[in-house]
Short mmCIF file of C-alpha atoms in Angstrom, two decimals:
data_model
loop_
_atom_site.label_atom_id
_atom_site.label_comp_id
_atom_site.label_asym_id
_atom_site.label_seq_id
_atom_site.Cartn_x
_atom_site.Cartn_y
_atom_site.Cartn_z
CA MET Y 25 13.77 -42.28 26.48
CA PRO Y 26 16.72 -39.85 26.09
CA MET Y 27 15.90 -36.35 24.85
CA ALA Y 28 17.86 -36.94 21.64
CA ASP Y 29 15.57 -39.84 20.77
CA ARG Y 30 12.46 -37.65 20.68
CA TYR Y 31 12.38 -35.54 17.58
CA ARG Y 32 10.22 -34.80 14.59
CA VAL Y 33 11.63 -34.61 11.08
CA GLU Y 34 10.38 -32.21 8.40
CA TYR Y 35 11.78 -32.96 4.95
CA ARG Y 36 11.95 -29.78 2.86
CA ALA Y 37 12.91 -29.33 -0.76
CA GLY Y 38 14.19 -25.78 -0.40
CA ILE Y 39 16.98 -26.33 2.15
CA ARG Y 40 20.50 -27.71 1.69
CA ARG Y 41 21.58 -28.60 5.21
CA ILE Y 42 20.12 -30.12 8.36
CA GLU Y 43 18.63 -27.65 10.85
CA VAL Y 44 17.86 -28.69 14.43
CA LEU Y 45 15.41 -26.52 16.39
CA THR Y 46 14.66 -27.15 20.05
CA GLY Y 47 12.13 -25.67 22.43
CA ASP Y 48 9.54 -26.56 25.07
CA GLY Y 49 10.71 -30.17 25.16
CA GLU Y 50 10.34 -30.65 21.41
CA ILE Y 51 13.06 -31.16 18.80
CA VAL Y 52 12.22 -30.40 15.18
CA VAL Y 53 14.69 -31.42 12.49
CA ARG Y 54 14.42 -29.74 9.08
CA ALA Y 55 16.35 -31.71 6.49
CA PRO Y 56 16.70 -31.91 2.70
CA ARG Y 57 14.61 -34.63 1.13
CA GLY Y 58 16.42 -37.96 1.03
CA THR Y 59 18.68 -37.25 4.03
CA PRO Y 60 19.69 -40.60 5.65
CA GLU Y 61 18.38 -41.27 9.15
CA GLU Y 62 21.94 -41.72 10.42
CA GLN Y 63 22.83 -38.13 9.48
CA ILE Y 64 19.71 -36.80 11.15
CA ARG Y 65 20.41 -38.67 14.40
CA ALA Y 66 24.01 -37.44 14.35
CA ALA Y 67 22.88 -33.85 13.86
CA VAL Y 68 20.47 -34.14 16.80
CA GLY Y 69 23.20 -35.61 18.97
CA GLU Y 70 25.64 -32.84 18.11
CA HIS Y 71 23.07 -30.06 18.53
CA ASN Y 72 24.33 -27.46 20.99
CA HIS Y 73 21.10 -25.42 21.30
CA SER Y 74 22.29 -22.68 18.93
CA ALA Y 75 18.72 -22.52 17.63
CA GLY Y 76 15.33 -23.48 18.96
CA LEU Y 77 11.57 -23.14 18.93
CA PHE Y 78 9.66 -20.94 21.36
CA ARG Y 79 5.96 -21.66 21.91
CA ALA Y 80 3.98 -18.44 22.32
CA GLY Y 81 0.52 -17.32 21.34
CA GLY Y 82 -0.42 -20.80 20.15
CA ARG Y 83 2.44 -21.11 17.66
CA LEU Y 84 6.07 -22.22 17.54
CA ILE Y 85 8.46 -19.36 16.80
CA PRO Y 86 11.98 -20.26 15.55
CA TYR Y 87 14.87 -18.41 17.13
CA SER Y 88 18.65 -18.42 16.94
CA VAL Y 89 21.15 -18.11 19.78
CA GLU Y 90 24.36 -16.08 19.55
CA PHE Y 91 26.86 -16.84 22.32
CA ARG Y 92 28.97 -13.73 22.89
CA PRO Y 93 31.88 -13.52 25.34
CA ARG Y 94 31.08 -9.91 26.26
CA CYS Y 95 27.43 -10.64 27.09
CA ARG Y 96 26.70 -10.65 30.82
CA THR Y 97 22.97 -11.36 30.61
CA VAL Y 98 20.58 -13.01 28.19
CA THR Y 99 18.96 -10.49 25.82
CA VAL Y 100 16.19 -11.00 23.28
CA GLY Y 101 15.99 -9.07 20.02
CA VAL Y 102 13.44 -9.03 17.20
CA GLY Y 103 14.08 -7.60 13.75
CA ASP Y 104 12.69 -8.23 10.24
CA GLY Y 105 10.63 -11.15 11.51
CA ALA Y 106 13.61 -12.91 13.13
CA LEU Y 107 13.97 -13.73 16.83
CA VAL Y 108 17.57 -13.63 18.11
CA VAL Y 109 18.82 -14.47 21.61
CA ARG Y 110 22.25 -13.18 22.67
CA ALA Y 111 23.76 -14.90 25.69
CA PRO Y 112 27.08 -15.45 27.54
CA PRO Y 113 28.92 -18.67 26.56
CA GLY Y 114 27.73 -21.64 28.60
CA THR Y 115 24.21 -20.34 29.13
CA ASN Y 116 21.90 -23.31 29.51
CA ARG Y 117 18.58 -23.95 27.87
CA HIS Y 118 16.51 -23.13 30.96
CA GLU Y 119 18.00 -19.62 31.19
CA ILE Y 120 17.26 -19.00 27.52
CA ASP Y 121 13.69 -20.29 27.86
CA ALA Y 122 13.18 -18.08 30.94
CA ALA Y 123 14.34 -14.98 29.05
CA LEU Y 124 12.05 -15.77 26.15
CA ARG Y 125 9.10 -16.28 28.47
CA THR Y 126 9.81 -12.97 30.20
CA HIS Y 127 9.63 -11.14 26.86
CA GLU Y 128 6.76 -13.19 25.38
CA ALA Y 129 4.32 -10.27 25.07
CA ARG Y 130 6.92 -8.04 23.38
CA ILE Y 131 7.93 -10.84 21.02
CA LEU Y 132 4.33 -11.44 19.92
CA ARG Y 133 3.76 -7.72 19.34
CA ALA Y 134 6.96 -7.39 17.33
CA LEU Y 135 6.27 -10.45 15.18
CA ALA Y 136 2.60 -9.72 14.59
CA PRO Y 137 1.97 -9.00 10.90
CA ARG Y 138 1.61 -5.28 10.38
CA ARG Y 139 -1.59 -4.08 8.78
CA GLY Y 140 -2.91 -0.83 7.44
CA GLU Y 141 -0.71 2.23 7.25
CA GLU Y 142 1.85 4.03 9.42
CA SER Y 143 3.09 7.60 9.11
CA ALA Y 144 6.71 8.70 9.47
CA ALA Y 145 8.98 11.52 8.33
CA LEU Y 146 12.37 11.88 6.70
CA LEU Y 147 14.77 14.85 6.60
CA VAL Y 148 15.96 15.33 3.01
CA GLY Y 149 18.07 18.30 1.90
CA GLY Y 150 16.97 20.38 4.87
CA MET Y 151 13.30 19.56 4.22
CA THR Y 152 11.14 17.29 6.32
CA ILE Y 153 9.32 14.91 3.97
CA PRO Y 154 6.43 12.89 5.39
CA TYR Y 155 5.99 9.35 4.13
CA VAL Y 156 3.40 6.65 4.63
CA ILE Y 157 4.18 2.95 5.03
CA ALA Y 158 1.37 0.86 3.55
CA TYR Y 159 1.62 -2.77 4.65
CA ARG Y 160 0.13 -5.09 2.03
CA SER Y 161 -0.16 -8.86 2.40
CA ARG Y 162 0.61 -9.41 -1.29
CA ALA Y 163 3.70 -7.19 -1.29
CA VAL Y 164 6.98 -9.04 -1.78
CA ASN Y 165 9.42 -6.14 -2.10
CA LEU Y 166 9.59 -2.54 -0.94
CA THR Y 167 8.36 0.01 -3.49
CA LEU Y 168 8.30 3.81 -3.30
CA ARG Y 169 6.25 6.54 -4.99
CA VAL Y 170 6.30 10.33 -4.70
CA LEU Y 171 2.65 11.43 -4.63
CA PRO Y 172 1.22 14.64 -6.10
CA ASP Y 173 1.16 16.37 -2.68
CA ASN Y 174 4.91 15.61 -2.26
CA THR Y 175 4.37 12.89 0.33
CA VAL Y 176 6.17 9.61 -0.16
CA ARG Y 177 4.26 6.33 -0.12
CA VAL Y 178 6.11 3.09 0.58
CA THR Y 179 4.41 -0.26 0.01
CA ALA Y 180 5.90 -2.95 2.26
CA PRO Y 181 5.40 -6.64 3.16
CA PRO Y 182 3.70 -7.12 6.57
CA GLY Y 183 6.70 -8.69 8.35
CA ILE Y 184 9.28 -6.02 7.55
CA SER Y 185 10.74 -3.73 10.23
CA THR Y 186 10.30 0.04 10.30
CA ASP Y 187 14.10 0.41 10.50
CA ARG Y 188 14.51 -1.41 7.21
CA VAL Y 189 11.80 0.73 5.63
CA ARG Y 190 13.53 3.86 6.84
CA SER Y 191 16.84 2.69 5.38
CA PHE Y 192 15.06 2.01 2.09
CA VAL Y 193 13.57 5.51 2.04
CA GLU Y 194 16.95 7.05 2.92
CA SER Y 195 18.59 5.14 0.05
CA HIS Y 196 16.16 6.92 -2.30
CA ALA Y 197 16.74 10.37 -0.75
CA ALA Y 198 18.38 11.77 -3.89
CA TYR Y 199 15.48 10.63 -6.08
CA ILE Y 200 12.90 12.04 -3.66
CA HIS Y 201 14.69 15.39 -3.43
CA GLU Y 202 15.04 15.58 -7.21
CA ARG Y 203 11.31 14.97 -7.73
CA ILE Y 204 10.13 17.33 -5.02
CA ALA Y 205 12.60 20.16 -5.75
CA ALA Y 206 11.95 20.18 -9.52
CA PRO Y 207 11.29 23.85 -10.50
CA GLU Y 208 8.26 22.95 -12.62
CA ARG Y 209 6.61 20.93 -9.84
CA THR Y 210 3.76 22.45 -7.87
CA PRO Y 211 2.60 20.25 -5.00
CA ALA Y 212 -1.06 19.37 -5.06
CA LEU Y 213 -3.25 20.60 -2.22
CA PRO Y 214 -5.58 18.28 -0.30
CA VAL Y 215 -9.28 18.81 -0.88
CA GLU Y 216 -11.02 20.15 2.21
CA TYR Y 217 -14.76 19.60 2.44
CA ALA Y 218 -15.48 22.32 5.00
CA ASP Y 219 -16.74 25.87 5.24
CA GLY Y 220 -13.96 27.97 3.71
CA GLY Y 221 -12.38 24.96 2.01
CA VAL Y 222 -11.03 25.31 -1.51
CA LEU Y 223 -11.53 22.81 -4.35
CA LEU Y 224 -11.80 22.65 -8.12
CA LEU Y 225 -14.99 22.65 -10.16
CA SER Y 226 -14.68 22.32 -13.95
CA GLY Y 227 -10.96 23.05 -13.58
CA LYS Y 228 -11.48 26.33 -11.71
CA THR Y 229 -10.84 27.09 -8.05
CA VAL Y 230 -13.92 27.69 -5.90
CA THR Y 231 -14.42 28.27 -2.20
CA ILE Y 232 -17.03 26.46 -0.13
CA ARG Y 233 -19.26 28.77 1.89
CA ALA Y 234 -21.89 27.49 4.32
CA GLU Y 235 -24.89 29.75 4.84
CA GLU Y 236 -28.61 29.61 5.49
CA ARG Y 237 -30.12 28.21 2.30
CA SER Y 238 -32.15 25.23 1.07
CA GLY Y 239 -29.64 23.59 -1.26
CA PRO Y 240 -26.19 23.90 -2.84
CA SER Y 241 -25.47 26.12 -5.82
CA LEU Y 242 -22.46 27.51 -7.65
CA GLU Y 243 -22.33 31.31 -7.79
CA GLY Y 244 -19.20 32.67 -9.39
CA ASP Y 245 -16.21 31.33 -7.48
CA LEU Y 246 -18.32 30.29 -4.48
CA LEU Y 247 -19.97 26.92 -3.88
CA LEU Y 248 -22.80 27.83 -1.50
CA VAL Y 249 -24.04 25.00 0.73
CA PRO Y 250 -26.66 24.83 3.52
CA ASP Y 251 -25.18 25.47 6.96
CA ASP Y 252 -27.58 23.05 8.67
CA ARG Y 253 -26.23 19.92 6.90
CA PRO Y 254 -22.87 18.12 6.93
CA VAL Y 255 -20.71 20.02 4.44
CA GLU Y 256 -18.81 16.92 3.26
CA LYS Y 257 -21.97 15.00 2.36
CA THR Y 258 -23.48 18.02 0.63
CA VAL Y 259 -20.38 18.70 -1.47
CA SER Y 260 -19.99 15.00 -2.31
CA ALA Y 261 -23.61 14.84 -3.51
CA TYR Y 262 -23.09 17.99 -5.58
CA LEU Y 263 -19.98 16.52 -7.23
CA ARG Y 264 -21.80 13.28 -8.04
CA ALA Y 265 -24.70 15.12 -9.64
CA ALA Y 266 -22.35 17.34 -11.67
CA THR Y 267 -20.25 14.36 -12.79
CA LEU Y 268 -23.32 12.38 -13.83
CA ALA Y 269 -24.78 15.34 -15.74
CA ARG Y 270 -21.60 15.87 -17.76
CA ALA Y 271 -21.07 12.14 -18.36
CA ASN Y 272 -24.65 11.77 -19.63
CA ARG Y 273 -24.02 14.56 -22.14
CA SER Y 274 -20.98 12.75 -23.58
CA LEU Y 275 -21.94 9.09 -23.33
CA PRO Y 276 -24.35 8.91 -26.32
CA GLN Y 277 -21.87 10.68 -28.62
CA TYR Y 278 -18.88 8.46 -27.84
CA ALA Y 279 -20.89 5.27 -27.47
CA GLY Y 280 -22.19 5.87 -30.99
CA ALA Y 281 -18.66 6.53 -32.25
CA PHE Y 282 -17.47 3.20 -30.81
CA GLY Y 283 -20.59 1.39 -31.98
CA VAL Y 284 -21.60 0.21 -28.49
CA ALA Y 285 -24.73 0.69 -26.41
CA VAL Y 286 -24.68 3.22 -23.59
CA PRO Y 287 -23.95 1.09 -20.51
CA PRO Y 288 -25.35 1.57 -16.99
CA VAL Y 289 -23.45 4.24 -15.09
CA GLU Y 290 -22.61 4.69 -11.41
CA VAL Y 291 -20.90 7.61 -9.70
CA ARG Y 292 -19.02 7.26 -6.42
CA PHE Y 293 -15.75 8.28 -4.80
CA MET Y 294 -12.66 6.31 -5.82
CA LYS Y 295 -9.27 6.95 -4.29
CA THR Y 296 -7.12 6.18 -7.34
CA PHE Y 297 -9.17 6.03 -10.54
CA TRP Y 298 -11.14 8.59 -12.52
CA GLY Y 299 -13.24 5.79 -13.95
CA ARG Y 300 -13.55 2.01 -14.17
CA CYS Y 301 -15.16 -0.14 -16.85
CA HIS Y 302 -16.60 -3.43 -15.58
CA PRO Y 303 -17.19 -6.44 -17.87
CA ASP Y 304 -21.01 -6.32 -17.40
CA PRO Y 305 -20.52 -3.77 -19.01
CA LYS Y 306 -20.96 -1.00 -16.46
CA ILE Y 307 -18.96 2.19 -16.03
CA VAL Y 308 -18.20 3.72 -12.64
CA PHE Y 309 -17.09 7.36 -12.59
CA ASN Y 310 -15.29 9.05 -9.74
CA GLU Y 311 -17.42 11.85 -8.28
CA ARG Y 312 -14.34 14.08 -8.50
CA CYS Y 313 -14.54 14.04 -12.28
CA ALA Y 314 -16.63 17.19 -11.70
CA MET Y 315 -13.38 18.91 -10.69
CA LEU Y 316 -11.90 18.40 -14.16
CA PRO Y 317 -12.30 20.72 -17.14
CA PRO Y 318 -15.24 19.49 -19.27
CA ASP Y 319 -13.04 18.25 -22.14
CA LEU Y 320 -11.09 16.04 -19.70
CA ILE Y 321 -14.32 14.57 -18.38
CA ASP Y 322 -15.11 13.75 -22.01
CA TYR Y 323 -11.71 12.02 -22.24
CA VAL Y 324 -12.52 9.87 -19.18
CA VAL Y 325 -15.91 8.98 -20.72
CA ALA Y 326 -14.36 8.00 -24.07
CA HIS Y 327 -11.53 6.13 -22.34
CA GLU Y 328 -13.90 3.95 -20.31
CA LEU Y 329 -16.23 3.31 -23.27
CA CYS Y 330 -13.24 2.20 -25.32
CA HIS Y 331 -12.57 -0.47 -22.68
CA ILE Y 332 -15.83 -2.19 -23.65
CA LEU Y 333 -14.13 -3.12 -26.94
CA HIS Y 334 -10.55 -3.27 -25.66
CA PRO Y 335 -10.31 -4.35 -21.97
CA HIS Y 336 -6.59 -3.50 -21.77
CA HIS Y 337 -4.11 -0.68 -22.48
CA GLN Y 338 -2.32 -2.22 -25.42
CA PRO Y 339 -1.61 -0.19 -28.60
CA SER Y 340 -4.90 -1.29 -30.18
CA PHE Y 341 -6.78 0.38 -27.31
CA TYR Y 342 -5.15 3.77 -27.90
CA ASP Y 343 -5.52 3.43 -31.67
CA ALA Y 344 -9.28 2.96 -31.22
CA LEU Y 345 -9.43 5.89 -28.77
CA ARG Y 346 -7.59 8.21 -31.17
CA ALA Y 347 -9.98 7.22 -33.94
CA VAL Y 348 -12.88 8.87 -32.08
CA MET Y 349 -10.86 11.58 -30.24
CA GLN Y 350 -7.97 12.91 -32.31
CA ASP Y 351 -6.32 14.79 -29.42
CA ALA Y 352 -6.68 11.90 -26.96
CA ASP Y 353 -2.93 11.83 -26.27
CA ALA Y 354 -2.84 15.54 -25.44
CA ARG Y 355 -5.85 15.23 -23.12
CA LYS Y 356 -4.24 12.24 -21.41
CA GLU Y 357 -1.11 14.32 -20.70
CA ARG Y 358 -3.18 17.18 -19.29
CA LEU Y 359 -5.07 14.75 -17.06
CA LYS Y 360 -1.76 13.97 -15.34
CA ASN Y 361 -1.96 17.47 -13.81
CA TYR Y 362 -4.83 16.22 -11.69
CA HIS Y 363 -5.19 13.40 -9.19
CA PRO Y 364 -8.43 11.96 -7.74
CA CYS Y 365 -7.32 12.58 -4.14
CA TRP Y 366 -5.96 16.11 -4.62
CA ALA Y 367 -7.12 19.30 -6.25
CA LYS Y 368 -4.48 20.64 -8.60
CA GLY Y 369 -4.71 23.14 -11.41
CA THR Y 370 -2.88 23.07 -14.71
#
């Protein structure tokens, strides 16, 4: 049977023309639904191996071929999830397949979905600005945020190239510089759970000091912790206890104002939120609420209790919140001076 007689047809609604892909002895034809068989056979017969399929790592990878007069050898390039072969005119299929096979490991690495986060840096206005690329499976487009510590966070789809991300960040250089160089902006400092580290407690700066003692205690502007235990665990436990104590003082008052029962409460570290209200209902507070001034902890308590009645942030939610806390809007604005992952004063 001639090669052109062996092919598999995939009818697809989202394409407008016939595509013929060849590789490893297999021809795959992608055609619009309803395409006559005669047109498909003609397309297969006229196919000049300008595209194909490369089998690697247990999957078929589509690639395109660019015949360039100035090319002297076959080269393989990968970018933004696309595999491109550049070759001299007249290069046959076996030479292309051989080049692909030679670069199989590199191709698989380059096309593997990126996961997690990568760090990079960008020079903007004479300043080096670090940025983090967070690859998220649900991301469709590139998005960018300037974080409180002046780092830039880019959320990206898994298959996108680092070059394209860099170009995206560079296209926002003016915005980044404007945000970071604003005269009223003070970059937040990372919290360091270590002997000599500085953090906030009740909105005031304190220094961690490890010494021989039985348990942690706050004395003036020093948070004294035992030197025979892990400092991070000790400080985290202290923050949780302080957060729970303050929340328990406010919960009955605001629960009564909303006309709801005091729900079960949990305290743990959360990277983004000060608090979360679950439908059970149950409220989870971030242990770092202890870093906030007491009246802002009260705002977080009232905010999460209000969600029991209004599980959204529509106008009715804020109307109900203002009814029990007249200066809720002002406290909300002040809370923006703080971030769960950074210690920052007003």
